[in-house]
Structures are given as structure tokens and as C-alpha cells.
Tab-separated table of N, CA, C and O in Angstrom:
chain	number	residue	atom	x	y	z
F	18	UNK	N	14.667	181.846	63.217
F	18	UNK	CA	15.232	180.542	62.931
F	18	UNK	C	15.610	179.871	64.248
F	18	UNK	O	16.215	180.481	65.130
F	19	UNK	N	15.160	178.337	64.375
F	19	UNK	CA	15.402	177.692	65.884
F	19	UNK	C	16.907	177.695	66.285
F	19	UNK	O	17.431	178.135	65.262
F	20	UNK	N	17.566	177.541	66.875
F	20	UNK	CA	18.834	176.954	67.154
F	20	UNK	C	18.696	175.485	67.702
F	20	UNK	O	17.812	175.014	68.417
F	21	UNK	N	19.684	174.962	67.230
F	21	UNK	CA	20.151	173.220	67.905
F	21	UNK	C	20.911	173.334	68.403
F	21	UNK	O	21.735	174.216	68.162
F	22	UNK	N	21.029	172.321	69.541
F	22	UNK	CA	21.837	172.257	70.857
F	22	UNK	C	21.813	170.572	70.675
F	22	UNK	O	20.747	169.958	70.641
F	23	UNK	N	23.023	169.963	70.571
F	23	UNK	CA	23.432	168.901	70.612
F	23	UNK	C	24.080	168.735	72.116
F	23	UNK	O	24.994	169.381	72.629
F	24	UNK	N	23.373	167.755	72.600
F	24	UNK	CA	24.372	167.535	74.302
F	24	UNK	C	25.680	166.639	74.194
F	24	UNK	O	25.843	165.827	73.284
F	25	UNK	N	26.560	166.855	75.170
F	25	UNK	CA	27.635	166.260	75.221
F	25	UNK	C	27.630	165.389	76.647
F	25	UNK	O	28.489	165.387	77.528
F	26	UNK	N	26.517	164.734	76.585
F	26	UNK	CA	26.355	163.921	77.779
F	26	UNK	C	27.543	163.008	78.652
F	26	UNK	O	27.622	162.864	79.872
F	27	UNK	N	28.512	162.401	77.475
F	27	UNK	CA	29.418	161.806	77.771
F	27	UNK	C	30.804	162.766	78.842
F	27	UNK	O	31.842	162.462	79.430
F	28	UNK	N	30.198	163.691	78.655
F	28	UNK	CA	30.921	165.049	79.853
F	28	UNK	C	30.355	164.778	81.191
F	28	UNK	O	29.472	165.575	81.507
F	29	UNK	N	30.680	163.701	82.211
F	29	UNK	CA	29.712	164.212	83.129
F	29	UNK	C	30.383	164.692	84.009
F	29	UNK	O	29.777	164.627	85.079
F	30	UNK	N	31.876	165.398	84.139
F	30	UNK	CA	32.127	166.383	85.380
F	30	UNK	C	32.025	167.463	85.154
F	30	UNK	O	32.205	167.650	83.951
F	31	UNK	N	31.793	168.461	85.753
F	31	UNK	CA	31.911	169.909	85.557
F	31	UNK	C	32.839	170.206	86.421
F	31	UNK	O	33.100	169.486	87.385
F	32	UNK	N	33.659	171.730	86.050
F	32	UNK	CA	34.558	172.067	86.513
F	32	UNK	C	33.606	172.681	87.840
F	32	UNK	O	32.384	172.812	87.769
F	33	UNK	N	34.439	173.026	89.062
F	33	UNK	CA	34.139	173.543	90.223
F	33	UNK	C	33.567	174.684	90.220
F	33	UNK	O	32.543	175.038	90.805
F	34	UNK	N	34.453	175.416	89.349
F	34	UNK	CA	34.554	177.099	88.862
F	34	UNK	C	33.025	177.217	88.116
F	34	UNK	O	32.325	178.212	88.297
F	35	UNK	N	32.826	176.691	87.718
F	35	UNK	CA	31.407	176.837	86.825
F	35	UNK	C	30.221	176.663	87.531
F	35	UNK	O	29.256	177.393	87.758
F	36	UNK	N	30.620	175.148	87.920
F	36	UNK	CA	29.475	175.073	88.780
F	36	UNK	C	29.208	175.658	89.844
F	36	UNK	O	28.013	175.505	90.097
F	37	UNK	N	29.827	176.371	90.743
F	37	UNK	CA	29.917	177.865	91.863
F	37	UNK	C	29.629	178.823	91.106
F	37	UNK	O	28.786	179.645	91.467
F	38	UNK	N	30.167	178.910	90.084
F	38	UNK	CA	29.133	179.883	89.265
F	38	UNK	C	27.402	179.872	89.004
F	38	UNK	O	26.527	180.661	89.359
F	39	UNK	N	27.375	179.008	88.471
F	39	UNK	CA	25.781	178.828	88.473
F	39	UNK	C	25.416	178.957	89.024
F	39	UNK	O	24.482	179.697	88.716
F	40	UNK	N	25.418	178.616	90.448
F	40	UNK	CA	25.022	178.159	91.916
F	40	UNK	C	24.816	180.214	92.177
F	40	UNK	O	23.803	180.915	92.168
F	41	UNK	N	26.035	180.502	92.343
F	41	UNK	CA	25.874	181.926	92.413
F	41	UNK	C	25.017	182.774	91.463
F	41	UNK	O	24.493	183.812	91.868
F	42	UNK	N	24.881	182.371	90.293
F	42	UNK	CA	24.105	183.575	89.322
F	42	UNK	C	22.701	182.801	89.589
F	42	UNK	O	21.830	183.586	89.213
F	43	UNK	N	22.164	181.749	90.014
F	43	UNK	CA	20.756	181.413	89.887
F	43	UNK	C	20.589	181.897	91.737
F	43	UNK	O	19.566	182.562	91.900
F	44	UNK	N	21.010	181.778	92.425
F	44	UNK	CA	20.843	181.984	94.027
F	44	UNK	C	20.505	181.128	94.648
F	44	UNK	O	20.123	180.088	94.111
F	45	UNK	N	20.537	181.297	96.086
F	45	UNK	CA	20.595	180.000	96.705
F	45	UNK	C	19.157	179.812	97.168
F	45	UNK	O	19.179	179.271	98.274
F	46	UNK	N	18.290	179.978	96.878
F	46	UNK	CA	16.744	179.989	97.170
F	46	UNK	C	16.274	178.982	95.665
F	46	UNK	O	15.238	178.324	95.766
F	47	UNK	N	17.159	178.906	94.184
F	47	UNK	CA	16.622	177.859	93.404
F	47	UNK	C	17.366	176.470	93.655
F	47	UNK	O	18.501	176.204	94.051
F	48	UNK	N	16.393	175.773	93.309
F	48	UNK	CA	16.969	174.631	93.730
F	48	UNK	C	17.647	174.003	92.225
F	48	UNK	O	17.130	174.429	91.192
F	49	UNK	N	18.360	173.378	92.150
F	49	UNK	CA	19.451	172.923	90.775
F	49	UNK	C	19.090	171.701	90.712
F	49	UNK	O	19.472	171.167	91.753
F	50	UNK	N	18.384	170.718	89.838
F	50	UNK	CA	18.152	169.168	89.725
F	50	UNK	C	19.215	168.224	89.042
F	50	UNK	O	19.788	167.152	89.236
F	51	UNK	N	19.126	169.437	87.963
F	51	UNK	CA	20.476	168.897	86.602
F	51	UNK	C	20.885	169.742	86.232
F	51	UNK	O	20.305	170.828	86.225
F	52	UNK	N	22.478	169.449	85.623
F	52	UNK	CA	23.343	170.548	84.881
F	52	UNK	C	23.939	169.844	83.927
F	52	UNK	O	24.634	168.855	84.165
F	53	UNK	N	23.632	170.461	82.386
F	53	UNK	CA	23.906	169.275	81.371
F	53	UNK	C	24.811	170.277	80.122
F	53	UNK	O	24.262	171.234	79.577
F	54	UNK	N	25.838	169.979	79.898
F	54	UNK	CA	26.496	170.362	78.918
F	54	UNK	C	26.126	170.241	77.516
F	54	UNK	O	26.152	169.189	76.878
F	55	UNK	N	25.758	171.459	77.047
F	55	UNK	CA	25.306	171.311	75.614
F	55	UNK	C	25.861	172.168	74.646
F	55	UNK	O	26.094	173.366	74.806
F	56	UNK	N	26.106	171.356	73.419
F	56	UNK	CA	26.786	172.491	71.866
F	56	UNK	C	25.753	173.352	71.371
F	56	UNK	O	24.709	172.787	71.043
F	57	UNK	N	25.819	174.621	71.244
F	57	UNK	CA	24.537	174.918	70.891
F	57	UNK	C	25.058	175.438	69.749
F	57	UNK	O	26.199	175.898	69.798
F	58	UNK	N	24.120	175.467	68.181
F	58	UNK	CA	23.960	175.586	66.993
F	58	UNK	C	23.718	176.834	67.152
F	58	UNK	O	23.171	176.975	68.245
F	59	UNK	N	23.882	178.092	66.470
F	59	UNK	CA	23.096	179.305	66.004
F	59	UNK	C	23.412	179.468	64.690
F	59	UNK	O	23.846	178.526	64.027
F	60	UNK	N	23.207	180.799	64.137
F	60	UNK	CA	23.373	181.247	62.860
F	60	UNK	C	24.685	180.385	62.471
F	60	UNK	O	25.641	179.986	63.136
F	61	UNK	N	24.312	180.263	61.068
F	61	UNK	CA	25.688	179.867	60.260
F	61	UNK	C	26.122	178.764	60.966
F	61	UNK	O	25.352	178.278	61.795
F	62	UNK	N	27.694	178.062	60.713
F	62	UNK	CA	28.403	177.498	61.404
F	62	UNK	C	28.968	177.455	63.270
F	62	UNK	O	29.589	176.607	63.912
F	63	UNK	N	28.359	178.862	63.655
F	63	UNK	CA	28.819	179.246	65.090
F	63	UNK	C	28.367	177.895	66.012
F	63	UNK	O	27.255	177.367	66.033
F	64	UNK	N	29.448	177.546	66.685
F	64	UNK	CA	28.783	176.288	67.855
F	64	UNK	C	29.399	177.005	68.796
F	64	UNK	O	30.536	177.475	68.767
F	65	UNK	N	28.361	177.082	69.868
F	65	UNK	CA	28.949	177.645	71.597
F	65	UNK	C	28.631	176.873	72.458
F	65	UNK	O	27.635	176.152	72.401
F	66	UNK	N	29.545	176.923	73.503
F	66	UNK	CA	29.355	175.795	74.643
F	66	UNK	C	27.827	176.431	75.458
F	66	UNK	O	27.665	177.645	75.335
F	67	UNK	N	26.907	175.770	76.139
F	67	UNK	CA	25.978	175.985	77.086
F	67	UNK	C	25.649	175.133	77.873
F	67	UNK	O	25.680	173.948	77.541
F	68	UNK	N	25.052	175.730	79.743
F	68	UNK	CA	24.450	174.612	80.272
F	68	UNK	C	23.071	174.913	80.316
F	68	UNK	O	22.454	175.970	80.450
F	69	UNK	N	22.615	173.327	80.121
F	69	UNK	CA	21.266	173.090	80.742
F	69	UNK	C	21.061	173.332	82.062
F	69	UNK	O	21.875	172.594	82.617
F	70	UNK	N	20.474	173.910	82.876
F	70	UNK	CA	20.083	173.825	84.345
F	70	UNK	C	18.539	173.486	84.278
F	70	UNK	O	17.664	174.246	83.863
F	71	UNK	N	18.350	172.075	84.811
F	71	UNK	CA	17.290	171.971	85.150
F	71	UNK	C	16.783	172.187	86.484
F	71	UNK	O	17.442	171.750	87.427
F	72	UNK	N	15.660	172.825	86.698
F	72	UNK	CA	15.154	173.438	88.457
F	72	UNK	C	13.763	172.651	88.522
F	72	UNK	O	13.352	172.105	87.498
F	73	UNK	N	13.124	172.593	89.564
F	73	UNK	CA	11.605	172.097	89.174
F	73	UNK	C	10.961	172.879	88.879
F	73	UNK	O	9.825	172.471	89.124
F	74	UNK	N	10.907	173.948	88.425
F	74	UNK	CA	10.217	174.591	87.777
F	74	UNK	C	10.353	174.848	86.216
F	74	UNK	O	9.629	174.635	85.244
F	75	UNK	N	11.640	175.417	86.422
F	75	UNK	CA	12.240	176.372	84.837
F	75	UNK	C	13.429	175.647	84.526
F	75	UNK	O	14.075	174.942	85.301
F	76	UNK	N	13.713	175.937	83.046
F	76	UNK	CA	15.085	175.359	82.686
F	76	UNK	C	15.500	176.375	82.100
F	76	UNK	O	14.964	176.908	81.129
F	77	UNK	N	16.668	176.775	82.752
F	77	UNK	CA	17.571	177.962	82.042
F	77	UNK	C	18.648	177.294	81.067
F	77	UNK	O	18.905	176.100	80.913
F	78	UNK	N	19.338	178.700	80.303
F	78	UNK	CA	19.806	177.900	79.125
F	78	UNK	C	21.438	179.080	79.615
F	78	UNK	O	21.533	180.302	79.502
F	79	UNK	N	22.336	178.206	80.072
F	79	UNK	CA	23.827	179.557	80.911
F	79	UNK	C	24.502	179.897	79.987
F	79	UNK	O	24.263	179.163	79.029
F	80	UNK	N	25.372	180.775	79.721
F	80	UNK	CA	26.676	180.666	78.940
F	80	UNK	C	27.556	180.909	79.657
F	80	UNK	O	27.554	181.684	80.614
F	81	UNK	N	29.024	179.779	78.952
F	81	UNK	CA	30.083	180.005	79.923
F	81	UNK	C	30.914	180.398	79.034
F	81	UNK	O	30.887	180.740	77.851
F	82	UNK	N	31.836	180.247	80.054
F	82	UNK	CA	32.449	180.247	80.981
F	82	UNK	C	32.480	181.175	81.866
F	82	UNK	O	33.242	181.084	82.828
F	83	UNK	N	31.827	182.011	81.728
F	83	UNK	CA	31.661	183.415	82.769
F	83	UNK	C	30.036	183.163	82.784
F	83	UNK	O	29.354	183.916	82.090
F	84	UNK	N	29.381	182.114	83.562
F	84	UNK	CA	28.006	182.243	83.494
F	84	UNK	C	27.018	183.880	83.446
F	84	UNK	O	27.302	184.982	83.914
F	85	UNK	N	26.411	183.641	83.057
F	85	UNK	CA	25.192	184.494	82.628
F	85	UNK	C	24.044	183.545	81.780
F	85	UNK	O	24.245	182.540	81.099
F	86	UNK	N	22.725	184.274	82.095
F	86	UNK	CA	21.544	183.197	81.488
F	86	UNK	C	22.065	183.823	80.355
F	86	UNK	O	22.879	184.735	80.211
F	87	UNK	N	20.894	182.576	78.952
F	87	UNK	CA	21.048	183.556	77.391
F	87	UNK	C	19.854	183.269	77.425
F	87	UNK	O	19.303	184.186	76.816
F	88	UNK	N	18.768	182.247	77.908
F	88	UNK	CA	17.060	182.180	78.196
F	88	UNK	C	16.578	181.221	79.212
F	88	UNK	O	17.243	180.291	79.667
F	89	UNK	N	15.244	181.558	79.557
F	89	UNK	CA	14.787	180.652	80.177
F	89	UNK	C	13.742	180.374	80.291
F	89	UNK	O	13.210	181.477	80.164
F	90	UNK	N	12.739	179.490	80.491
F	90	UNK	CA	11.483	179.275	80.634
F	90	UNK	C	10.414	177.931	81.323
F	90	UNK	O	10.387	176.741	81.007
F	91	UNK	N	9.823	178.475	82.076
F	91	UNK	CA	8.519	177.475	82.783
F	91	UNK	C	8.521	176.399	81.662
F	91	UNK	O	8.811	176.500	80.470
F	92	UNK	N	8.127	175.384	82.373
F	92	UNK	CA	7.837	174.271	82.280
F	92	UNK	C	6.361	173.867	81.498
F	92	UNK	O	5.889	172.966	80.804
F	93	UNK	N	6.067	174.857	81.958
F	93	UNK	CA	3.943	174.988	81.352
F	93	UNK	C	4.070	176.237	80.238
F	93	UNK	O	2.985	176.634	79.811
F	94	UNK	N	4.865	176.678	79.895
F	94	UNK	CA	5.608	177.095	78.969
F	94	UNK	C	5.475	176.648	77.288
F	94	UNK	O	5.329	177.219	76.207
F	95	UNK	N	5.652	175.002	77.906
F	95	UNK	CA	6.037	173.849	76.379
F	95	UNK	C	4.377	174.078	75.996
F	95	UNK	O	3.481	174.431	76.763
F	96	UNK	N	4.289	173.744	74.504
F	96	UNK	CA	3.507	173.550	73.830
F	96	UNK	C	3.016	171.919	73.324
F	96	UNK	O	2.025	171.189	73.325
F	97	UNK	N	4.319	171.934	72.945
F	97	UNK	CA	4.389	170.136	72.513
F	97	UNK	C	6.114	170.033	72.517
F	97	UNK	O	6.953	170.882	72.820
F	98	UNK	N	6.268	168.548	72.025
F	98	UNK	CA	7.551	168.035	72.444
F	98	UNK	C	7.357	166.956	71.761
F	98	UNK	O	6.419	166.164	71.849
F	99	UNK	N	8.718	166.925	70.729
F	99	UNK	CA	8.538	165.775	69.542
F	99	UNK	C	9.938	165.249	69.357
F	99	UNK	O	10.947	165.925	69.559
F	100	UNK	N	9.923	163.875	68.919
F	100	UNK	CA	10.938	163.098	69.034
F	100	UNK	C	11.281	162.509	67.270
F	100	UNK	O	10.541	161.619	66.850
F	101	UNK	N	12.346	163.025	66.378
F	101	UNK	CA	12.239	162.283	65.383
F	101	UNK	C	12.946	161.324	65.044
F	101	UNK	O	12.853	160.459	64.173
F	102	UNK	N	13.848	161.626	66.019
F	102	UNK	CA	15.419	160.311	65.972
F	102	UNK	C	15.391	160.497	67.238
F	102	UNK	O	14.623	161.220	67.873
F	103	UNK	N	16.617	159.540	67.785
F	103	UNK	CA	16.584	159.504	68.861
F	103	UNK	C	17.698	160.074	69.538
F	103	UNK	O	17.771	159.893	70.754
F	104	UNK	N	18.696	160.821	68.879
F	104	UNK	CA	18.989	161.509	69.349
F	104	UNK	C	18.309	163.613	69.310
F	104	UNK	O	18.637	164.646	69.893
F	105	UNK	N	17.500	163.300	68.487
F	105	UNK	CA	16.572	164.730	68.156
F	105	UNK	C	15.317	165.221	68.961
F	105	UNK	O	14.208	164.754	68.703
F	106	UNK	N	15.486	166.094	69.865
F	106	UNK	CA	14.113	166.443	70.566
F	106	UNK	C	13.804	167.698	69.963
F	106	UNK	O	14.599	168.635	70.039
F	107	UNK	N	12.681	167.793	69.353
F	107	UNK	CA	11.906	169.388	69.191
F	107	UNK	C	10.759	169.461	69.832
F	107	UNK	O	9.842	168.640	69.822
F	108	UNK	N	10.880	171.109	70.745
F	108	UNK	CA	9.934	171.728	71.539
F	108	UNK	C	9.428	172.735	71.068
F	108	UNK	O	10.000	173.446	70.242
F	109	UNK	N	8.234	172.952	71.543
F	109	UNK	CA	7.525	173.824	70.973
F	109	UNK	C	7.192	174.840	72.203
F	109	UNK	O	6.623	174.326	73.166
F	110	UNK	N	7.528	176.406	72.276
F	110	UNK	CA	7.580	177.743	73.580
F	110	UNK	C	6.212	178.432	72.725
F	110	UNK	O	5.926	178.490	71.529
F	111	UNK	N	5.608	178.864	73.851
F	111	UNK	CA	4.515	179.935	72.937
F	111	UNK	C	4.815	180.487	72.157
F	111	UNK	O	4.012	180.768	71.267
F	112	UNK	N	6.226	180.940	72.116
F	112	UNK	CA	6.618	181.954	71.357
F	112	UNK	C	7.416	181.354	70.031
F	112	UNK	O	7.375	181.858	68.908
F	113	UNK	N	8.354	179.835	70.520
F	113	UNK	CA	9.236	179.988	69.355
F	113	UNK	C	9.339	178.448	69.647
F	113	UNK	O	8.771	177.756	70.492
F	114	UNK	N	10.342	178.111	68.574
F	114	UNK	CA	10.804	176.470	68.597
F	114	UNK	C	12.224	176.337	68.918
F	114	UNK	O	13.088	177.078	68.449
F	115	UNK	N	12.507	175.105	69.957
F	115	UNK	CA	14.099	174.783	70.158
F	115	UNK	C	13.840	173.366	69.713
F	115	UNK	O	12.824	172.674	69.754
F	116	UNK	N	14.804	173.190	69.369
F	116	UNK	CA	15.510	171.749	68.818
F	116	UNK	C	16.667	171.412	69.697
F	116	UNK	O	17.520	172.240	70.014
F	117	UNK	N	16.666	170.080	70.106
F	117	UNK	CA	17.537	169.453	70.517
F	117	UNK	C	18.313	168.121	70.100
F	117	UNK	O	17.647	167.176	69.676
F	118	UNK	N	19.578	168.025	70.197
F	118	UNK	CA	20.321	166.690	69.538
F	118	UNK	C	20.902	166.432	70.697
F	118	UNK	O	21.175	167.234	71.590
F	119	UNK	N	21.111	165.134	70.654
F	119	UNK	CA	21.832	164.408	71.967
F	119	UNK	C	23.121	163.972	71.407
F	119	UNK	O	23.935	163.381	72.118
């Protein structure tokens, strides 16, 4: 079953602590483009905080507050990429489907 991740765009500072985090768990050899705060949907009712890190390559998916990845994947990766509202993006991974809400 996909999970949804609704962003909370209207967040645009990040705390220091986090973002030195990231910075530290991805290393200093990736380069960081974007870091985007998102609700992410799983089973049932559960909503957990996550960041987007976008790199030019890969977009990892962090969990905080004690960063650690929970996935990640290339860019050439996507399959397709569909828009049904406008706040709704669904992607398509070789393997599986994410959904996104803005």
C-alpha cells in the first residue's frame, strides 16, 4: 500500500539542529539542493514528520528528529509522474508507487 506525504511548505525554516544533521548523515561530498518538510501518511491514521532532501541526483526521504534515511532513490528511477489535483503528485519507482499532497 503507497503512503502519502502531504508537504508543509508554508514551514520554510528549519531548525539548525536538523539541518547539521542532515548535512552530517548524507556527508559532505553530497551536494543538498532542497530540504522540504513533509507529513507523511502510512498505515492507518499514523502521520510522521519527514524531510525531502533533494540532491542532483537522488531524493532521500529523512526521519526526524534524530535524522536517519527511511528511502531513497535516483532520479531515472521514476517511471511516470502524475498530477490529479493540484495539490496531488503520484510517482511511479520500478518497484512501487508514492503519492504526494502539497
Amino acid at each position: 500500500m503507497p503512503n502519502t506525504v502531504q508537504s508543509s511548505w508554508k514551514q520554510t525554516t528549519m531548525s539548525k539542529e536538523i539541518s547539521e544533521g542532515i548535512k552530517s548523515l548524507l556527508g559532505k561530498t553530497v551536494q543538498i539542493l532542497l530540504k522540504a518538510p513533509v507529513k507523511l501518511e502510512s498505515k492507518g491514521d499514523r502521520i510522521e514528520n519527514r524531510i525531502l532532501v533533494f540532491c542532483p541526483c537522488r531524493l532521500f526521504c529523512v526521519k526526524i528528529p534524530n535524522p536517519r534515511v527511511d528511502f531513497h532513490f535516483h532520479y531515472l528511477e521514476l517511471q511516470s509522474i502524475e498530477s490529479k489535483k493540484s495539490n496531488n503528485v503520484s510517482s511511479t519507482l520500478q518497484i512501487e508507487v508514492v503519492r504526494c499532497k502539497s
